[in-house]
Short mmCIF file of C-alpha atoms in Angstrom, two decimals:
data_model
loop_
_atom_site.label_atom_id
_atom_site.label_comp_id
_atom_site.label_asym_id
_atom_site.label_seq_id
_atom_site.Cartn_x
_atom_site.Cartn_y
_atom_site.Cartn_z
CA MET A 1 97.47 129.70 93.24
CA THR A 2 100.90 130.80 91.96
CA ASP A 3 101.11 133.89 94.00
CA GLU A 4 100.03 132.32 97.26
CA ILE A 5 102.62 129.59 96.34
CA TYR A 6 105.42 132.44 96.21
CA MET A 7 103.86 133.98 99.61
CA ARG A 8 103.77 131.08 101.00
CA GLU A 9 107.83 130.24 100.59
CA ALA A 10 108.11 134.43 102.52
CA LEU A 11 106.08 133.17 105.13
CA ARG A 12 108.50 129.87 105.19
CA ILE A 13 111.68 131.54 105.38
CA ALA A 14 110.51 134.53 107.30
CA ARG A 15 110.27 132.01 110.17
CA ASN A 16 114.08 131.42 109.87
CA ALA A 17 114.60 134.57 112.20
CA ALA A 18 112.36 133.37 115.12
CA GLY A 19 113.68 134.97 118.17
CA ARG A 20 115.79 137.08 116.21
CA THR A 21 114.55 140.13 115.42
CA SER A 22 112.76 141.29 118.45
CA PRO A 23 111.47 143.98 118.66
CA ASN A 24 111.17 143.90 115.32
CA PRO A 25 108.82 141.97 113.57
CA LEU A 26 109.39 138.71 110.91
CA VAL A 27 109.59 139.10 107.62
CA GLY A 28 110.14 137.06 104.47
CA ALA A 29 110.45 138.83 100.56
CA VAL A 30 110.70 136.72 97.70
CA ILE A 31 111.47 138.38 94.17
CA VAL A 32 109.97 136.67 91.10
CA LYS A 33 110.65 136.96 87.31
CA ASP A 34 108.91 135.76 84.30
CA GLY A 35 107.79 133.03 86.45
CA LYS A 36 111.00 132.20 88.71
CA ILE A 37 112.02 132.88 92.00
CA ILE A 38 115.51 135.02 91.22
CA ALA A 39 116.15 136.05 94.77
CA GLU A 40 114.88 135.72 98.42
CA GLY A 41 115.77 137.50 101.71
CA TRP A 42 114.77 137.55 105.49
CA HIS A 43 115.13 140.08 108.16
CA ARG A 44 117.75 138.32 110.68
CA GLN A 45 118.01 140.66 113.26
CA SER A 46 117.16 143.98 115.19
CA GLY A 47 118.98 146.93 113.35
CA THR A 48 120.03 144.76 110.69
CA PRO A 49 118.85 145.02 106.64
CA HIS A 50 115.62 144.14 106.40
CA ALA A 51 114.08 141.01 104.31
CA GLU A 52 113.44 143.31 100.84
CA ILE A 53 116.75 144.75 101.05
CA HIS A 54 118.32 140.86 101.67
CA ALA A 55 116.49 140.14 98.45
CA LEU A 56 116.96 143.20 96.37
CA ASN A 57 120.67 143.27 96.88
CA MET A 58 120.59 139.72 95.70
CA ALA A 59 118.59 140.27 92.67
CA GLY A 60 120.60 143.03 91.69
CA GLU A 61 119.62 144.57 88.00
CA LEU A 62 117.18 141.43 87.39
CA SER A 63 114.56 143.60 89.83
CA LYS A 64 113.61 146.10 87.54
CA GLY A 65 110.11 145.03 86.43
CA ALA A 66 109.87 142.10 89.02
CA THR A 67 107.23 141.07 91.59
CA LEU A 68 107.87 141.13 95.26
CA TYR A 69 106.28 139.15 97.64
CA VAL A 70 106.79 140.38 101.32
CA THR A 71 104.84 139.23 104.40
CA LEU A 72 104.55 143.14 105.97
CA GLU A 73 104.08 146.03 104.41
CA PRO A 74 107.67 147.58 103.34
CA CYS A 75 108.78 150.07 105.58
CA SER A 76 108.48 154.14 104.89
CA HIS A 77 110.43 155.66 107.66
CA PHE A 78 114.19 156.07 108.70
CA GLY A 79 114.68 153.88 111.94
CA ARG A 80 117.67 151.86 112.53
CA THR A 81 117.75 151.14 108.74
CA PRO A 82 116.51 153.06 105.70
CA PRO A 83 113.28 152.98 104.49
CA CYS A 84 112.29 149.93 102.45
CA ALA A 85 109.87 151.68 100.45
CA ASN A 86 112.24 153.94 98.98
CA ALA A 87 114.59 150.99 97.80
CA ILE A 88 111.69 149.26 96.46
CA VAL A 89 110.88 152.26 93.88
CA ALA A 90 114.67 152.70 92.93
CA ALA A 91 115.19 148.88 92.28
CA GLY A 92 112.59 149.07 89.82
CA ILE A 93 110.25 146.86 91.02
CA LYS A 94 106.82 146.80 89.27
CA LYS A 95 104.39 144.95 91.15
CA VAL A 96 104.32 144.41 95.26
CA PHE A 97 102.11 141.53 97.41
CA ALA A 98 102.13 142.49 101.06
CA ALA A 99 100.54 140.02 103.33
CA ILE A 100 99.36 142.37 105.72
CA GLU A 101 99.83 146.37 106.25
CA ASP A 102 102.29 147.52 109.06
CA PRO A 103 100.59 147.91 112.60
CA ASN A 104 103.30 150.21 113.66
CA PRO A 105 101.92 153.26 113.63
CA LYS A 106 105.11 154.95 112.09
CA VAL A 107 104.04 152.83 109.29
CA ALA A 108 100.62 151.94 108.82
CA GLY A 109 99.71 152.09 105.04
CA ARG A 110 102.34 155.11 104.43
CA GLY A 111 104.65 152.46 102.56
CA ILE A 112 101.93 151.31 100.28
CA GLU A 113 101.39 154.79 99.29
CA ILE A 114 105.23 155.65 98.47
CA LEU A 115 104.66 152.65 96.34
CA ARG A 116 101.53 153.45 94.47
CA ALA A 117 102.94 156.97 94.32
CA ALA A 118 106.05 155.83 92.48
CA GLY A 119 103.76 154.04 89.83
CA VAL A 120 104.34 150.33 91.56
CA GLU A 121 101.29 148.51 91.91
CA VAL A 122 100.62 147.15 95.34
CA GLU A 123 98.33 144.21 96.11
CA VAL A 124 97.32 143.76 100.14
CA GLY A 125 95.97 140.73 101.83
CA LEU A 126 97.34 137.39 100.36
CA LEU A 127 97.47 135.13 103.41
CA ALA A 128 96.86 137.99 105.51
CA ALA A 129 95.62 135.37 108.15
CA GLU A 130 98.95 133.44 108.03
CA ALA A 131 101.16 136.63 107.84
CA ARG A 132 99.24 137.89 111.16
CA LYS A 133 99.88 134.60 112.97
CA LEU A 134 103.75 135.02 112.31
CA ASN A 135 103.73 138.25 113.85
CA GLU A 136 101.41 138.16 117.01
CA ILE A 137 103.98 139.17 118.94
CA PHE A 138 105.09 142.03 117.36
CA ILE A 139 101.16 143.21 116.26
CA LYS A 140 100.37 143.03 120.05
CA TRP A 141 103.55 144.48 121.31
CA VAL A 142 103.40 147.32 119.16
CA THR A 143 99.44 147.86 118.97
CA ARG A 144 98.93 147.61 122.61
CA LYS A 145 102.26 148.17 124.46
CA LEU A 146 102.03 144.65 125.94
CA PRO A 147 104.27 141.64 125.27
CA PHE A 148 102.55 138.29 123.84
CA VAL A 149 102.34 135.78 126.91
CA THR A 150 102.46 132.25 126.47
CA LEU A 151 101.42 130.19 129.38
CA LYS A 152 103.40 126.56 129.25
CA PHE A 153 103.35 123.68 131.29
CA ALA A 154 103.98 120.27 131.58
CA CYS A 155 101.44 117.47 132.98
CA SER A 156 99.70 114.09 133.75
CA LEU A 157 96.83 112.99 132.77
CA ASP A 158 95.01 114.28 135.82
CA GLY A 159 96.56 117.40 135.61
CA LYS A 160 99.15 117.16 138.04
CA ILE A 161 102.54 118.99 137.48
CA ALA A 162 104.42 117.30 140.63
CA THR A 163 103.77 114.24 143.21
CA ALA A 164 102.78 115.53 146.60
CA GLY A 165 105.97 115.34 147.59
CA GLY A 166 107.16 117.75 144.97
CA GLU A 167 108.88 115.08 142.54
CA SER A 168 108.13 116.65 138.77
CA GLN A 169 111.59 115.50 136.88
CA TRP A 170 110.34 114.18 134.48
CA ILE A 171 106.78 114.31 133.79
CA SER A 172 106.86 114.96 129.98
CA CYS A 173 109.10 112.91 127.53
CA ALA A 174 112.47 113.73 125.88
CA GLU A 175 110.87 115.51 122.80
CA SER A 176 108.65 117.86 124.73
CA ARG A 177 111.29 119.13 127.04
CA LYS A 178 113.65 119.90 124.17
CA PHE A 179 110.59 121.65 122.56
CA SER A 180 110.34 123.64 125.58
CA HIS A 181 114.01 124.98 125.14
CA HIS A 182 113.12 125.74 121.75
CA LEU A 183 110.16 128.31 123.46
CA ARG A 184 112.58 129.29 126.00
CA ASP A 185 114.84 130.56 123.12
CA ILE A 186 112.13 132.01 120.59
CA ASN A 187 111.02 134.50 123.39
CA ASP A 188 112.33 137.18 124.92
CA ALA A 189 111.61 136.42 128.40
CA ILE A 190 110.56 133.80 130.56
CA LEU A 191 108.61 134.15 133.92
CA ILE A 192 108.19 132.03 137.25
CA GLY A 193 107.18 132.76 140.51
CA VAL A 194 109.33 132.91 143.61
CA GLY A 195 107.82 129.79 144.53
CA THR A 196 109.52 127.89 141.79
CA VAL A 197 112.80 129.00 143.04
CA LEU A 198 112.48 128.02 146.23
CA ALA A 199 111.30 124.72 145.49
CA ASP A 200 113.36 124.04 142.65
CA ASN A 201 116.47 126.47 142.24
CA PRO A 202 116.14 126.39 138.46
CA SER A 203 118.52 128.12 135.64
CA LEU A 204 115.81 129.08 132.91
CA THR A 205 118.55 128.75 130.42
CA THR A 206 118.33 127.41 127.33
CA ARG A 207 120.26 124.12 126.82
CA LEU A 208 118.38 121.18 125.17
CA VAL A 209 118.67 123.29 121.92
CA VAL A 210 121.05 125.83 120.62
CA GLY A 211 120.16 129.07 121.11
CA LYS A 212 119.79 132.30 123.19
CA ASN A 213 119.01 132.49 126.76
CA PRO A 214 115.86 134.63 127.81
CA VAL A 215 115.60 137.38 129.83
CA ARG A 216 114.62 135.51 133.47
CA VAL A 217 111.92 137.58 135.51
CA ILE A 218 110.93 136.54 138.75
CA VAL A 219 107.94 137.50 140.81
CA ASP A 220 108.90 137.79 143.90
CA SER A 221 106.76 140.51 146.13
CA ARG A 222 109.01 140.29 149.26
CA ALA A 223 112.31 139.66 147.69
CA ARG A 224 112.42 136.16 148.84
CA THR A 225 114.77 134.70 146.33
CA PRO A 226 117.94 133.34 147.88
CA LEU A 227 120.85 135.03 147.30
CA ASP A 228 122.65 131.51 146.30
CA ALA A 229 120.17 130.69 143.92
CA LYS A 230 121.72 130.13 140.22
CA ILE A 231 119.39 132.80 138.47
CA LEU A 232 121.84 135.06 140.42
CA THR A 233 124.96 133.07 140.75
CA ASP A 234 125.47 131.64 137.40
CA LYS A 235 125.80 134.95 134.81
CA SER A 236 124.01 133.25 132.20
CA ALA A 237 121.68 136.07 131.51
CA ARG A 238 119.76 139.21 132.54
CA THR A 239 117.66 138.26 135.50
CA ILE A 240 114.58 140.83 136.96
CA ILE A 241 112.94 140.45 140.33
CA ALA A 242 109.60 142.16 140.38
CA VAL A 243 108.95 143.31 144.12
CA THR A 244 106.05 145.09 146.09
CA GLU A 245 106.70 148.25 148.25
CA ASN A 246 106.31 146.28 150.97
CA ALA A 247 109.65 144.12 150.32
CA PRO A 248 112.44 144.40 152.83
CA PRO A 249 114.83 147.30 151.59
CA GLU A 250 117.44 145.29 152.86
CA LYS A 251 116.87 142.72 150.82
CA ILE A 252 116.46 144.69 147.70
CA SER A 253 120.11 145.95 147.93
CA ALA A 254 121.61 142.49 148.28
CA LEU A 255 119.99 141.68 145.20
CA LYS A 256 120.93 144.47 143.25
CA ASN A 257 124.65 143.53 144.51
CA ARG A 258 124.35 140.45 142.85
CA GLY A 259 123.49 142.54 139.41
CA VAL A 260 119.78 141.98 139.55
CA GLU A 261 117.27 144.75 138.06
CA ILE A 262 114.59 145.16 140.13
CA ILE A 263 110.89 146.38 139.28
CA SER A 264 108.86 147.69 142.08
CA THR A 265 105.08 147.87 141.98
CA GLY A 266 102.30 147.05 144.05
CA GLY A 267 101.50 146.48 147.73
CA GLU A 268 100.49 143.55 148.86
CA GLN A 269 101.66 141.54 145.32
CA VAL A 270 102.85 142.27 142.51
CA ASP A 271 100.88 144.29 139.72
CA LEU A 272 101.14 141.81 137.22
CA LYS A 273 99.91 144.35 134.54
CA VAL A 274 101.75 147.09 135.41
CA LEU A 275 105.07 144.48 135.23
CA MET A 276 103.74 143.39 131.71
CA ARG A 277 103.64 146.99 130.79
CA GLU A 278 107.26 148.03 131.86
CA LEU A 279 108.84 144.80 130.36
CA ALA A 280 106.99 145.87 127.07
CA ALA A 281 108.38 149.31 127.56
CA GLN A 282 111.94 147.52 128.08
CA GLU A 283 111.53 146.03 124.33
CA ILE A 284 110.36 142.87 126.23
CA THR A 285 107.70 141.49 123.34
CA SER A 286 107.14 138.12 124.38
CA VAL A 287 106.85 135.89 127.69
CA LEU A 288 107.08 132.15 128.27
CA VAL A 289 105.72 131.70 131.48
CA GLU A 290 106.84 128.53 132.99
CA GLY A 291 106.20 128.44 136.83
CA GLY A 292 104.14 126.87 139.31
CA GLY A 293 100.10 126.80 139.68
CA THR A 294 99.91 130.45 141.64
CA ILE A 295 101.59 132.07 139.09
CA HIS A 296 99.78 130.41 136.25
CA PHE A 297 96.29 131.33 137.94
CA ALA A 298 97.32 134.83 138.61
CA MET A 299 98.46 135.37 135.04
CA LEU A 300 95.19 134.06 133.73
CA ASN A 301 92.81 135.65 136.15
CA ALA A 302 94.91 139.31 135.44
CA GLY A 303 93.80 138.35 131.48
CA LEU A 304 97.41 138.64 130.80
CA VAL A 305 97.77 135.17 128.99
CA ASP A 306 97.59 134.93 125.18
CA LYS A 307 98.50 131.55 124.47
CA VAL A 308 98.38 128.16 126.28
CA LEU A 309 100.73 125.31 125.60
CA ALA A 310 100.11 121.85 127.16
CA PHE A 311 102.31 118.71 127.44
CA VAL A 312 100.06 116.15 128.54
CA ALA A 313 102.05 112.97 129.71
CA PRO A 314 100.25 109.37 129.32
CA LYS A 315 100.84 108.99 133.13
CA ILE A 316 98.52 109.23 136.32
CA ILE A 317 100.02 110.64 139.71
CA GLY A 318 96.45 111.42 141.62
CA GLY A 319 96.58 112.81 145.05
CA LYS A 320 94.72 115.51 146.40
CA ASN A 321 98.09 117.32 147.23
CA SER A 322 99.60 117.00 144.31
CA LEU A 323 100.10 119.71 142.78
CA THR A 324 98.26 121.28 139.84
CA ALA A 325 99.11 123.34 136.67
CA VAL A 326 96.96 126.21 137.49
CA GLU A 327 95.75 126.50 141.56
CA GLY A 328 95.70 129.95 142.69
CA ALA A 329 91.68 130.60 143.87
CA GLY A 330 90.13 129.29 141.05
CA PHE A 331 87.22 130.60 138.69
CA LYS A 332 84.31 130.02 140.89
CA LYS A 333 82.14 129.69 137.64
CA LEU A 334 82.20 127.61 134.45
CA SER A 335 81.35 130.58 132.72
CA ASP A 336 84.23 132.17 133.96
CA ALA A 337 86.48 129.50 133.09
CA VAL A 338 89.15 129.83 130.50
CA THR A 339 88.28 128.42 127.29
CA LEU A 340 90.92 127.90 124.63
CA LYS A 341 90.15 129.11 120.99
CA ASN A 342 91.89 127.48 117.74
CA PHE A 343 92.84 124.48 119.75
CA THR A 344 94.73 121.99 118.71
CA ALA A 345 96.38 118.82 119.55
CA GLN A 346 99.36 117.10 118.29
CA PRO A 347 101.66 113.87 119.72
CA LEU A 348 105.13 114.96 120.56
CA GLY A 349 106.97 111.98 121.55
CA ALA A 350 105.29 109.94 124.08
CA ASP A 351 103.12 113.47 125.04
CA ILE A 352 100.02 114.96 123.32
CA LEU A 353 101.06 119.14 122.73
CA ILE A 354 97.51 120.60 123.43
CA SER A 355 97.35 124.63 122.34
CA GLY A 356 95.00 127.07 121.90
CA TYR A 357 94.53 130.72 122.09
CA VAL A 358 93.04 132.77 124.92
CA THR A 359 91.53 135.92 122.81
CA GLU A 360 90.94 135.24 119.14
CA VAL A 361 94.24 135.79 116.81
#
């Protein structure tokens, strides 16, 4: 039970860097000696020292004979930083609890092998499920070469995201809107369809919390994004527009002149699967989809969504022409409908936040 307490502390502090370590994982480390925590550390940003190094530096000579609790197998390779496994051995740590093995093929058990070969006792699997959930983004990206995709929307009790006249501000409460901006902060990119750009002219920046702006990705098959759109003129974040080979060359050129990056894929419609692979290749490990019903269905239908977050407000809008959270062609059979797994519902201000996974985690 005590071992679990120390590992939970490692998991807790790892979350301090949510949204800051991409494309690296979130990692926390706790060093214990004589029944007391003597040092802690977490990975703070890609390219900087790993969690274990921060903890070892804090412990100093006290590391000798101590026990290390770490949420992910210590690395064994030279990347942007030296291998942590070697540093652990040199520090004289006697035992290591690692929640899970590193799924990165560059590590994949080799860090554990280094430790055991040096006489360090290693146990793997303590709070493994919690550790996998902590790094669900990293695990998908490093094993499948795809970003982890979260579909987020705010809707009324009857599933409407806007009235028939297009009014949508504000269906959700202030607490929900603030949490939505937190989601922007911790995701690498935010994705919408061009229809949302034309209807709302959004900024897609993080404003209600202190944080970073995500990369903005617009799915725009025909390059219809207006040249005076906020996403082109505010210079607040990197912006990518995905077009097709049929998009007018002159419009693509004009967008590039505004500093936009263009990804071209597909003929009639943007090939979303290819787009996701391209984003992953650019070390974009997580994507928040925050658009309209058309792009929502397209992403779900393509099997690209991992997690759904729905902010349901205690309002009824009605109207057959009111916009709904998921539109498009829809699924023809109930057996094809998306059923969320690991489903949860919790109050958030006046709203209910419903969350669940499209696939098992």
